[in-house]
XYZ file of C-alpha atoms in Angstrom:
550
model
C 53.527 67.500 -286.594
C 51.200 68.120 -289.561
C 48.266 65.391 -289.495
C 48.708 64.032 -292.614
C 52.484 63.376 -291.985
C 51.697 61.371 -289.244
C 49.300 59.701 -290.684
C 51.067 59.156 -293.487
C 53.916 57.530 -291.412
C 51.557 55.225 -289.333
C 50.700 53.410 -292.403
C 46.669 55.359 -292.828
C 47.019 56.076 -296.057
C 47.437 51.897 -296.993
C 45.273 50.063 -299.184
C 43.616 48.454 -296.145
C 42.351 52.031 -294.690
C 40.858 53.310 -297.611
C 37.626 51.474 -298.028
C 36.674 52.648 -293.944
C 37.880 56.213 -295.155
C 36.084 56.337 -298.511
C 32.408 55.414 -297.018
C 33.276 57.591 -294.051
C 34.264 60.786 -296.395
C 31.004 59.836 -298.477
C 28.349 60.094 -295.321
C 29.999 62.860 -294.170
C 29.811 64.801 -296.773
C 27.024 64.030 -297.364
C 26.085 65.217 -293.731
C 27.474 68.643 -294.464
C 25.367 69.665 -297.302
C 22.372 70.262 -295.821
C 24.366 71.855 -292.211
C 26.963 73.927 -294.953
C 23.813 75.804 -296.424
C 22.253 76.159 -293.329
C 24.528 77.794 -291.264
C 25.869 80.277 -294.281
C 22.134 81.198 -294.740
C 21.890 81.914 -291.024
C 25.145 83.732 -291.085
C 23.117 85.923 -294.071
C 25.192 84.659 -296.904
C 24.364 82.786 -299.777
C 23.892 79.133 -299.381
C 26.252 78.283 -301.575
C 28.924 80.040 -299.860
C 28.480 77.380 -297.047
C 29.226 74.408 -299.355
C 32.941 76.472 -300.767
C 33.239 77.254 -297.167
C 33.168 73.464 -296.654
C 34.614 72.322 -299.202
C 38.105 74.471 -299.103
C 38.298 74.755 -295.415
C 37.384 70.766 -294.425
C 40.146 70.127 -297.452
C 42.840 72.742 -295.800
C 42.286 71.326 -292.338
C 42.537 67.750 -293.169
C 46.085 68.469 -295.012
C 47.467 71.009 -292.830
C 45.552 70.315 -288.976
C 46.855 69.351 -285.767
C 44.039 66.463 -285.523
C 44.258 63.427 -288.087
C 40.267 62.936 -287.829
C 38.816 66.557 -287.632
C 36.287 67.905 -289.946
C 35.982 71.257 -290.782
C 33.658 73.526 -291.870
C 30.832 76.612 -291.097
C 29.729 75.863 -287.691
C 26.340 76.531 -285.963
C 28.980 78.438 -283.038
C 29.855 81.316 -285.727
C 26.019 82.210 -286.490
C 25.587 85.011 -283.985
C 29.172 86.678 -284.504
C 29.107 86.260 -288.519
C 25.371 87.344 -289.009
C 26.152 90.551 -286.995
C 29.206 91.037 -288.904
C 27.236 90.575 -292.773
C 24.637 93.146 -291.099
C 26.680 95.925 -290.170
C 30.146 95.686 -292.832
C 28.740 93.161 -295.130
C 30.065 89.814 -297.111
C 32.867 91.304 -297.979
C 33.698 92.644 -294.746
C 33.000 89.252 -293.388
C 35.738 87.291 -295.807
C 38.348 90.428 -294.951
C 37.433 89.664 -291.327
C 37.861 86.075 -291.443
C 41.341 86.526 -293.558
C 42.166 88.380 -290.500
C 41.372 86.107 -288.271
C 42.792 83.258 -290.124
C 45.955 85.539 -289.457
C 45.253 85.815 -285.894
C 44.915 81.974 -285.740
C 48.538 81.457 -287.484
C 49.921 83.513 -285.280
C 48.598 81.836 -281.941
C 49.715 78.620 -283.333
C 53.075 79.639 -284.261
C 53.488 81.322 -280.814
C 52.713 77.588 -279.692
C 49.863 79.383 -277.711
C 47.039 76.345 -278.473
C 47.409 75.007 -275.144
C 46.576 78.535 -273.301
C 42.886 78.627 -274.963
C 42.346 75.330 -273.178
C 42.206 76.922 -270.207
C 38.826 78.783 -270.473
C 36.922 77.063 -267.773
C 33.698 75.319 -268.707
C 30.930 77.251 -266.913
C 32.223 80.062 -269.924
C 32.078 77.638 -272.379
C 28.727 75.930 -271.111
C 27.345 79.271 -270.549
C 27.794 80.941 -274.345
C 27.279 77.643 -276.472
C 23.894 77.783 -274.311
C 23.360 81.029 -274.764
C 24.233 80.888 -278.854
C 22.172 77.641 -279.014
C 18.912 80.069 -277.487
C 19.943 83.195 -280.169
C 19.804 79.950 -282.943
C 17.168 78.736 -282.599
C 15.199 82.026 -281.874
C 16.626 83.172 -285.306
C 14.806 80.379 -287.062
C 11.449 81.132 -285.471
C 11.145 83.643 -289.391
C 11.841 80.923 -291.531
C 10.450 78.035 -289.364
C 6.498 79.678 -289.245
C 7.187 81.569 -292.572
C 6.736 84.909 -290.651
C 7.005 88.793 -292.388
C 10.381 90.315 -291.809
C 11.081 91.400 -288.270
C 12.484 94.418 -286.629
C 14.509 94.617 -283.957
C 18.065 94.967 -283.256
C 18.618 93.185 -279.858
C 17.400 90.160 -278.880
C 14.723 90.635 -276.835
C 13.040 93.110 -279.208
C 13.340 90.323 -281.759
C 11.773 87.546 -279.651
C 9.018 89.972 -278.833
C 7.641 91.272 -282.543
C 8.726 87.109 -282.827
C 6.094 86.634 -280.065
C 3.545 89.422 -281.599
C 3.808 87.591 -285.757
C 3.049 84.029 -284.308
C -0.304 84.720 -284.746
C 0.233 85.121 -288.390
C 2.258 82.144 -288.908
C 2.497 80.540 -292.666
C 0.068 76.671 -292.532
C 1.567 75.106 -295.287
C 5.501 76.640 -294.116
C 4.585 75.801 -290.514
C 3.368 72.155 -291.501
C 6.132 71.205 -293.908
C 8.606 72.507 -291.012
C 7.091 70.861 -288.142
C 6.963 67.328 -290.303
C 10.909 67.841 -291.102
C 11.823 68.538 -287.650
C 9.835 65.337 -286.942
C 11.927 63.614 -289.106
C 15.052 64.859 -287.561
C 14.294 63.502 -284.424
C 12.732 60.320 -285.128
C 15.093 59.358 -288.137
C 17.643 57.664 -285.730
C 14.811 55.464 -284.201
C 13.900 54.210 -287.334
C 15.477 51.008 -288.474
C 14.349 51.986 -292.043
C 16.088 55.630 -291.942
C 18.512 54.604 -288.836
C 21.744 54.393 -291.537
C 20.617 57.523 -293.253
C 21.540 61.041 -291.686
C 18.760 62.791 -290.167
C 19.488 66.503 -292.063
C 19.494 65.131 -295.205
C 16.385 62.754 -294.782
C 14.977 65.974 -293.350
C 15.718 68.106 -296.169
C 15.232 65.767 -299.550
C 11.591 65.255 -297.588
C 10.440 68.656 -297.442
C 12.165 69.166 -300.916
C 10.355 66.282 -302.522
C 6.813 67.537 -301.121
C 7.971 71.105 -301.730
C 8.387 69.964 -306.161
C 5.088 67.744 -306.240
C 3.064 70.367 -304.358
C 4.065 73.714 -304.638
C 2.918 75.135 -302.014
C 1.963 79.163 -302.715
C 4.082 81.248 -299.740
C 7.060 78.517 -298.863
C 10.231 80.017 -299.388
C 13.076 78.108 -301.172
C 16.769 79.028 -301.783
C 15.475 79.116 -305.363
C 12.454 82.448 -304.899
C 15.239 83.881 -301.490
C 18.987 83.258 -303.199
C 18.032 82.153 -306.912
C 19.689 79.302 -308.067
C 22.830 77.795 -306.448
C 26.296 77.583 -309.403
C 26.871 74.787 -311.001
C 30.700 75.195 -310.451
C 33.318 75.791 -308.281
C 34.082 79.670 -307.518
C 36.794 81.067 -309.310
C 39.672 83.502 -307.252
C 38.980 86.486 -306.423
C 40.669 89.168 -303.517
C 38.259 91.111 -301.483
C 38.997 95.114 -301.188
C 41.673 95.669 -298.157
C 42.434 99.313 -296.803
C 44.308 99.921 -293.348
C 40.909 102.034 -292.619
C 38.701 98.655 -293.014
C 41.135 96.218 -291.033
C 41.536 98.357 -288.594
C 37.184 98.837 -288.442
C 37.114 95.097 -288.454
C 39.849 93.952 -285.615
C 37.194 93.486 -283.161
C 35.241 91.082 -285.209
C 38.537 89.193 -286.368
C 39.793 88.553 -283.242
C 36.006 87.167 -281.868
C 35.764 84.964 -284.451
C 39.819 83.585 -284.604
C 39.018 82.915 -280.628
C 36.054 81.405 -281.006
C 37.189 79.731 -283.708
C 40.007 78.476 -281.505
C 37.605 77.173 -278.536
C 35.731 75.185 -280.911
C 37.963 73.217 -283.290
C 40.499 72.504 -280.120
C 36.952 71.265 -278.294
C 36.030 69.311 -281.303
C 39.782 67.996 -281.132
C 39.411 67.373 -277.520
C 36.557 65.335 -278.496
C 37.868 63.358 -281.515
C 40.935 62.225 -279.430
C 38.255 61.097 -276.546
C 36.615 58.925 -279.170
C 39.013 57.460 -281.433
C 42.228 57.313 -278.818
C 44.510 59.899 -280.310
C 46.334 62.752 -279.322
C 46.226 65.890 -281.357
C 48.575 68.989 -281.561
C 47.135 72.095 -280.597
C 49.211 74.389 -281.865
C 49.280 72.158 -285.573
C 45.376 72.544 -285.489
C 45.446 76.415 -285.210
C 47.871 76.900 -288.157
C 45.773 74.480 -290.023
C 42.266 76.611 -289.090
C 44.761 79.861 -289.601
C 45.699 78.920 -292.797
C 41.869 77.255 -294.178
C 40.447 81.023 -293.044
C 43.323 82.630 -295.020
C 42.254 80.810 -297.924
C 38.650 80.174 -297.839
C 37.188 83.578 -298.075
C 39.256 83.931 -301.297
C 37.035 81.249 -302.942
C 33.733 83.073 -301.760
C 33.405 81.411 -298.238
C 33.445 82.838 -294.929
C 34.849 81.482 -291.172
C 35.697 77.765 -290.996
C 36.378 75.759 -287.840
C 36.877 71.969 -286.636
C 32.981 70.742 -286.119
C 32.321 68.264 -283.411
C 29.010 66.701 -284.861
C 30.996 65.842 -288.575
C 33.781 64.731 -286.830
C 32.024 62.458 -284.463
C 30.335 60.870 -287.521
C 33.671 60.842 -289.332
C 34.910 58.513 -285.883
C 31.417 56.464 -285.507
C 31.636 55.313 -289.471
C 35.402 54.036 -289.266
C 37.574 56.934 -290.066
C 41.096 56.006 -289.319
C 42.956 58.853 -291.153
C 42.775 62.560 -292.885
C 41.861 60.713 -295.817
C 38.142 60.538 -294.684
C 38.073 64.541 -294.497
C 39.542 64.858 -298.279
C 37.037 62.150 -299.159
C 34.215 64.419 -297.421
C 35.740 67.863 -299.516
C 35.545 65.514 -302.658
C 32.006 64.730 -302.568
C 30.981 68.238 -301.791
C 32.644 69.329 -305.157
C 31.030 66.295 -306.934
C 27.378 66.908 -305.263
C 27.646 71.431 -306.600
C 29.122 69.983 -310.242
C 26.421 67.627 -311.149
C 23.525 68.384 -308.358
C 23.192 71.969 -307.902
C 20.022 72.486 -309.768
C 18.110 70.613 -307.601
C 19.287 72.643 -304.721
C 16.347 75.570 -305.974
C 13.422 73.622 -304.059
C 14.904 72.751 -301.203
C 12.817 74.978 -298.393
C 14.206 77.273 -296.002
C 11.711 76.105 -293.170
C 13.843 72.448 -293.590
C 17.022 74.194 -293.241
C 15.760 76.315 -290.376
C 14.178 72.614 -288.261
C 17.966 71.451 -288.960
C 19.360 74.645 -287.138
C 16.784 74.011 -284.526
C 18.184 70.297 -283.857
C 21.378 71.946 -284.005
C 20.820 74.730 -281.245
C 19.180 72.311 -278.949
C 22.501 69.998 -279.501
C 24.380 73.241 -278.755
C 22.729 74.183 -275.935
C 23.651 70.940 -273.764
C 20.908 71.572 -271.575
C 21.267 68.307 -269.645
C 24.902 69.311 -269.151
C 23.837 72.934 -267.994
C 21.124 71.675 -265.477
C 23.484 69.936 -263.891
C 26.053 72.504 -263.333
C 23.433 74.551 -261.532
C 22.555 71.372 -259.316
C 26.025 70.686 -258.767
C 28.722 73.223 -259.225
C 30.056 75.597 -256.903
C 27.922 78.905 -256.401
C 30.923 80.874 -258.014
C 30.915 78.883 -260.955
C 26.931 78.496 -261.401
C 27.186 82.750 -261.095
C 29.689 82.898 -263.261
C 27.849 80.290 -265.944
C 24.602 82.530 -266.032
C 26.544 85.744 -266.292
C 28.153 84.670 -269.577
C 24.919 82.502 -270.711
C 23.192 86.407 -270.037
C 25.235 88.367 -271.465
C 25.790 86.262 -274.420
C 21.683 85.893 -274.909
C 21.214 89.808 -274.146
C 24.130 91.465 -274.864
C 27.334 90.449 -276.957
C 29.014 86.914 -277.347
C 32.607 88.783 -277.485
C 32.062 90.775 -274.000
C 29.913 87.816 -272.572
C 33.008 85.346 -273.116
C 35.597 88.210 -271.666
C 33.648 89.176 -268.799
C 32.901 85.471 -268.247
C 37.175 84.472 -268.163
C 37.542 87.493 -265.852
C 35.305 86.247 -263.658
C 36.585 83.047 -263.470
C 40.081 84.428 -263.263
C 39.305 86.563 -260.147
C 37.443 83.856 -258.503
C 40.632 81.566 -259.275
C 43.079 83.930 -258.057
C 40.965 84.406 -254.947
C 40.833 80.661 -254.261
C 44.708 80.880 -254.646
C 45.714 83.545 -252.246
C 42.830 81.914 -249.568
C 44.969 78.685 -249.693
C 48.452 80.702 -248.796
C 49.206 80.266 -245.780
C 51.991 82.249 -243.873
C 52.533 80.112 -240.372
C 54.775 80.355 -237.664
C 56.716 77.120 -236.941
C 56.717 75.908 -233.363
C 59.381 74.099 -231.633
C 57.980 70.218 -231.529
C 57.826 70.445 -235.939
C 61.726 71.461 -235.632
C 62.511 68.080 -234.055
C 64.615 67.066 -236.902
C 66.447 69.782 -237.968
C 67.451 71.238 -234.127
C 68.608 67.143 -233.442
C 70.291 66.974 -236.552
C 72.832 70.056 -235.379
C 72.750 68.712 -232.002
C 70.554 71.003 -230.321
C 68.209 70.801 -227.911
C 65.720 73.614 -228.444
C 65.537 76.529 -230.837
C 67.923 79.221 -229.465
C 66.641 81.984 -227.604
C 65.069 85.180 -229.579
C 64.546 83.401 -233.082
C 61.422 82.658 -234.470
C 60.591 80.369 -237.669
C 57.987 81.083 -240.316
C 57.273 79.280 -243.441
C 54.888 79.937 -246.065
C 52.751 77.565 -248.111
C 51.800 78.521 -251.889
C 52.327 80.729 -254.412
C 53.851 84.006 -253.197
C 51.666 85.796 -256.187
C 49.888 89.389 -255.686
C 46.900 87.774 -254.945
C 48.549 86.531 -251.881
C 50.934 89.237 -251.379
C 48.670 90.679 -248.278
C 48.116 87.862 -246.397
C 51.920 87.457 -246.423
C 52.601 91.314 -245.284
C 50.208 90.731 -242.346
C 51.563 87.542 -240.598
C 54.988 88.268 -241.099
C 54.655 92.461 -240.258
C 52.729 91.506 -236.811
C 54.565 88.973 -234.699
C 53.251 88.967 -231.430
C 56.736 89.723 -229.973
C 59.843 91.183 -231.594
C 62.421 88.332 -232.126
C 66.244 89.445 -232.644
C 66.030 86.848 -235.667
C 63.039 85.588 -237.747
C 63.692 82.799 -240.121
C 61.683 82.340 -243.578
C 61.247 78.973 -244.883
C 60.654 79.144 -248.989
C 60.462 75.653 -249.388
C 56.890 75.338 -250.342
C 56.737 78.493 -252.225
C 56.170 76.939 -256.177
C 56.353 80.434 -257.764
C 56.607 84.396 -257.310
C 55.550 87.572 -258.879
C 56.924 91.090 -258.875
C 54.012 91.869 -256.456
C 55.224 88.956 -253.864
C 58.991 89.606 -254.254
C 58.287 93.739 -253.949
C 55.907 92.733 -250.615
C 58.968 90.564 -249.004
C 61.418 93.048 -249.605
C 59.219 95.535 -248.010
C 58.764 93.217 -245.022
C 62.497 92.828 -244.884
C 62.754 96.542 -244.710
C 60.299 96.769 -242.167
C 61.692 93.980 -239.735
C 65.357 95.792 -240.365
C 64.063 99.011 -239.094
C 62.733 97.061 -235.805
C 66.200 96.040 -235.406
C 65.537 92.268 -236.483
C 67.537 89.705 -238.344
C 66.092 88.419 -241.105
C 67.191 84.887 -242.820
C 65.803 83.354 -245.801
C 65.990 79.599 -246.656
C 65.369 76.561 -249.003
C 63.544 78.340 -251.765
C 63.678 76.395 -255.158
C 66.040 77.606 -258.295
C 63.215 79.967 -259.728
C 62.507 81.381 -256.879
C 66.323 82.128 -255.709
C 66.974 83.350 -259.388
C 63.931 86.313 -258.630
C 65.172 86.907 -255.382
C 69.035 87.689 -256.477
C 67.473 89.826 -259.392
C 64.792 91.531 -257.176
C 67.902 92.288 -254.698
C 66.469 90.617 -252.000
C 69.821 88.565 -251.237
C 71.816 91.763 -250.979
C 69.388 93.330 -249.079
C 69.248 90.675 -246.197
C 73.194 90.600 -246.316
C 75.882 88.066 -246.362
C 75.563 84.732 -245.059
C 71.780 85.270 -244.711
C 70.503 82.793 -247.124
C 70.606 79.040 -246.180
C 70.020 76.280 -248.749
C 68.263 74.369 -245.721
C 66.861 75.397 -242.691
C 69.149 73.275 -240.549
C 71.827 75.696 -241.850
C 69.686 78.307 -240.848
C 69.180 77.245 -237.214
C 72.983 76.738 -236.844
C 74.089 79.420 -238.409
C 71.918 81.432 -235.829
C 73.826 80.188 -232.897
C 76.904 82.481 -234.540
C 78.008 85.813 -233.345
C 77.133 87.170 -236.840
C 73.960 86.165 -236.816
C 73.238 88.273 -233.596
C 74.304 91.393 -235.332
């Protein structure tokens, strides 16, 4: 169910909810002025592209989302992918790229596929929010010390001519950076600047000192992007040719999936906090359609953003109201206080982005995964916190799910086990048909687990090398949740096998699935009539008969 529908229907759009929702809408907003032009200039777009992107895409979500208190917006999370993107097909490649991932995300929430992408375990998700909070906050060393342009197209050549300009840092860009990021941090402890948010204390700071002083050599969106519009964007439809979607699928798809991770995590979080329940698949055709739409209006990827949303939830939001509220005062703050936007310095906007990678970056969280987690998982949390620092966020999250997939499946098929049954666990059954002992030349096996490929060997083996030839062997399926091709190919080979050696094979108690797959596979004709048993007590009897000697 849309959001605002249910909302609507619980009674959150009542006189009595809007004054919480109005002042909520207001900070946040607020909030995501100084974060919208941040991350858009990071992403290497204008600044003003951030606020459309927030103001269109937060709107969208709120009306059309899965989650009644999600915010939505440019997130610190798309930096790395959308900056690489704007380098190499540039902004108009990135709106056709996140039109086509706004597809991508309508699709997967029409498919009612939302739930699948919560499955991506967490050292993956631990390990490349880490590793994007590192590439963040690296990327802001430029505009944080007011360094010259730097070279480099991986990231360790960066960090190193990073390393090599230090020496040549910028005093007054340096100092006016250092004193916002001191703001950021000490703002909350403040009881005089404890109600205000710390980005925007941060940022009308170093503008203030920035428009009594200015200082020769700091950089403002006014000298890098010239001044911001004092408007709202008008329509317009960026080129599309079947030879430029098809050069941009790769980037569409990593940013719909990411996208996907993080406004279903901010979800996660929102329903944590405030005691609801969202609907994944809802909150994928709301992103799907707010990326449709946004990049027609000049912005670029949008997703659900856990920091706005948990301030939406600390100041009383109850409904989506508080996220139109938050769009509202966006368009208000570009119509009548854009101008004042030209003095506002990048180095403030870059000590925001470095609060906001070392939020990212959990490192509490990812210290104690390596104390505590499994060795698998710690491996497979500094392979994808590697590769995602060194290498590629897209193949650093793949090769990160494989991993855990493998190492999943092998836990799986290690806790199959194919056992034979002795006499003394038969108790019930043999008294039950009143006899006293398992007749002479039949053996009973049962297996425990998934009979999946992963397991498929383990089963071949025990069954394939009984100590001594029985003239019937019994298979109990009972505790068999689920199998694949691979298991029900492996047990008819088995069967074949035993056959040839002359020996009477009887299956027994498997659940409805599982018998469904095995008359399909052919297994039931292949073992013959009367050779499946809806219990094994039927089994044991039934191997008394004359036919079941044959």
């Amino acid at each position: 169910m849309i959001a605002v529908r249910e909302a609507w229907k619980a009674g959150l759009f009542k006189r009595e909810h809007w004054m919480r929702n109005l002042v909520s809408g207001l900070i946040v907003g607020v909030v995501a002025l100084p974060l919208a032009m941040a991350f858009a200039i990071a992403s290497g777009v204008k600044p003003e592209q951030g606020i459309y992107t927030a103001i269109i895409g937060g709107l969208l979500v709120s009306l059309l989302g899965g989650s009644r208190l999600q915010i939505a917006g440019p997130t610190g999370a798309f930096i790395v992918i959308l900056a690489g993107v704007t380098a190499k097909y540039g902004v108009e490649g990135l709106q056709l790229a996140t039109m086509m991932a706004g597809a991508i995300l309508l699709v997967l929430g029409i498919t009612r596929l939302g739930a699948v992408i919560k499955f991506i375990p967490d050292p993956v998700i631990v390990g490349f929010t880490a590793g994007i909070g590192i590439i963040i906050w690296v990327g802001q060393w430029r505009d944080f010390f007011g360094l010259p342009e730097i070279e480099g197209g991986h990231f360790h050549e960066k960090l190193w001519h990073l390393l090599q300009a230090l020496p040549d840092l910028h005093i007054a860009t340096t100092l006016l950076a250092t004193c916002s990021l001191a703001l950021l941090i000490l703002a909350p402890r403040l009881p005089v600047l404890k109600r205000l948010p710390g980005p925007l204390v941060a940022m009308v700071f170093a503008t203030l000192v920035q428009s009594l002083f200015h200082f020769d050599g700091v950089a403002t969106i006014g000298t890098a992007f010239g001044a911001i519009p004092q408007g709202l964007p008008s329509l317009t439809w960026p080129e599309i040719s079947l030879a430029r979607v098809i050069e941009l699928i790769g980037p569409a798809f990593a940013i719909a999936m990411l996208g996907a991770i993080e406004s279903l995590l901010s979800a996660v979080v929102a329903d944590g906090m405030a005691g609801t329940r969202h609907d994944s698949n809802q909150e994928l055709i709301g992103q799907g359609v707010a990326n449709l739409v946004v990049p027609l209006f000049g912005g670029f990827a949008a997703t659900g953003a856990i920091a706005r949303t948990a301030t939406n939830i600390r100041n009383g939001a109850t409904g989506p109201l508080a996220g139109i509220i938050h769009a509202l005062t966006l368009v208000l703050i570009i119509l009548f206080l854009a101008p004042l936007a030209s003095n506002i310095p990048l180095c403030a906007l870059a000590a925001i982005l470095f609060v906001v990678a070392y939020n990212m970056s959990e490192l509490k969280h990812f210290k104690r995964m390596l104390q505590r987690a499994p060795r698998a998982d710690i491996a497979i949390l500094l392979v994808t916190f590697t590769l995602t620092v060194f290498s590629d966020l897209v193949i650093a999250v793949n090769i990160g799910v494989i991993l855990a997939m493998l190492q999943f499946m092998r836990r799986m098929a290690s806790s199959v086990e194919v056992q034979q049954v002795v006499e003394e666990e038969l108790a019930n059954e043999l008294h039950s048909n009143g006899q006293a002992s398992l007749p002479s030349g039949v053996m009973v096996y049962t297996i425990e687990g998934p009979l999946f490929f992963g397991a498929a060997e383990t089963f071949e083996r025990a069954l394939s090398q009984t100590h001594t030839d029985p003239e019937l062997l019994v298979v109990c399926l009972k505790r068999v949740p689920f199998m694949d091709i691979t298991g029900l190919q492996t047990l008819e080979e088995v069967i074949q096998q035993l056959h040839e050696r002359q020996i009477v094979v009887k299956l027994c108690e498997a659940n409805g699935k599982v018998l469904g797959k095995l008359e399909r596979a052919g297994i039931l004709r292949l073992l013959g009539p009367g050779h499946y048993h809806q219990t094994l007590g039927t089994a044991l009897l039934e191997a008394q008969a004359p036919a079941a000697q044959n």
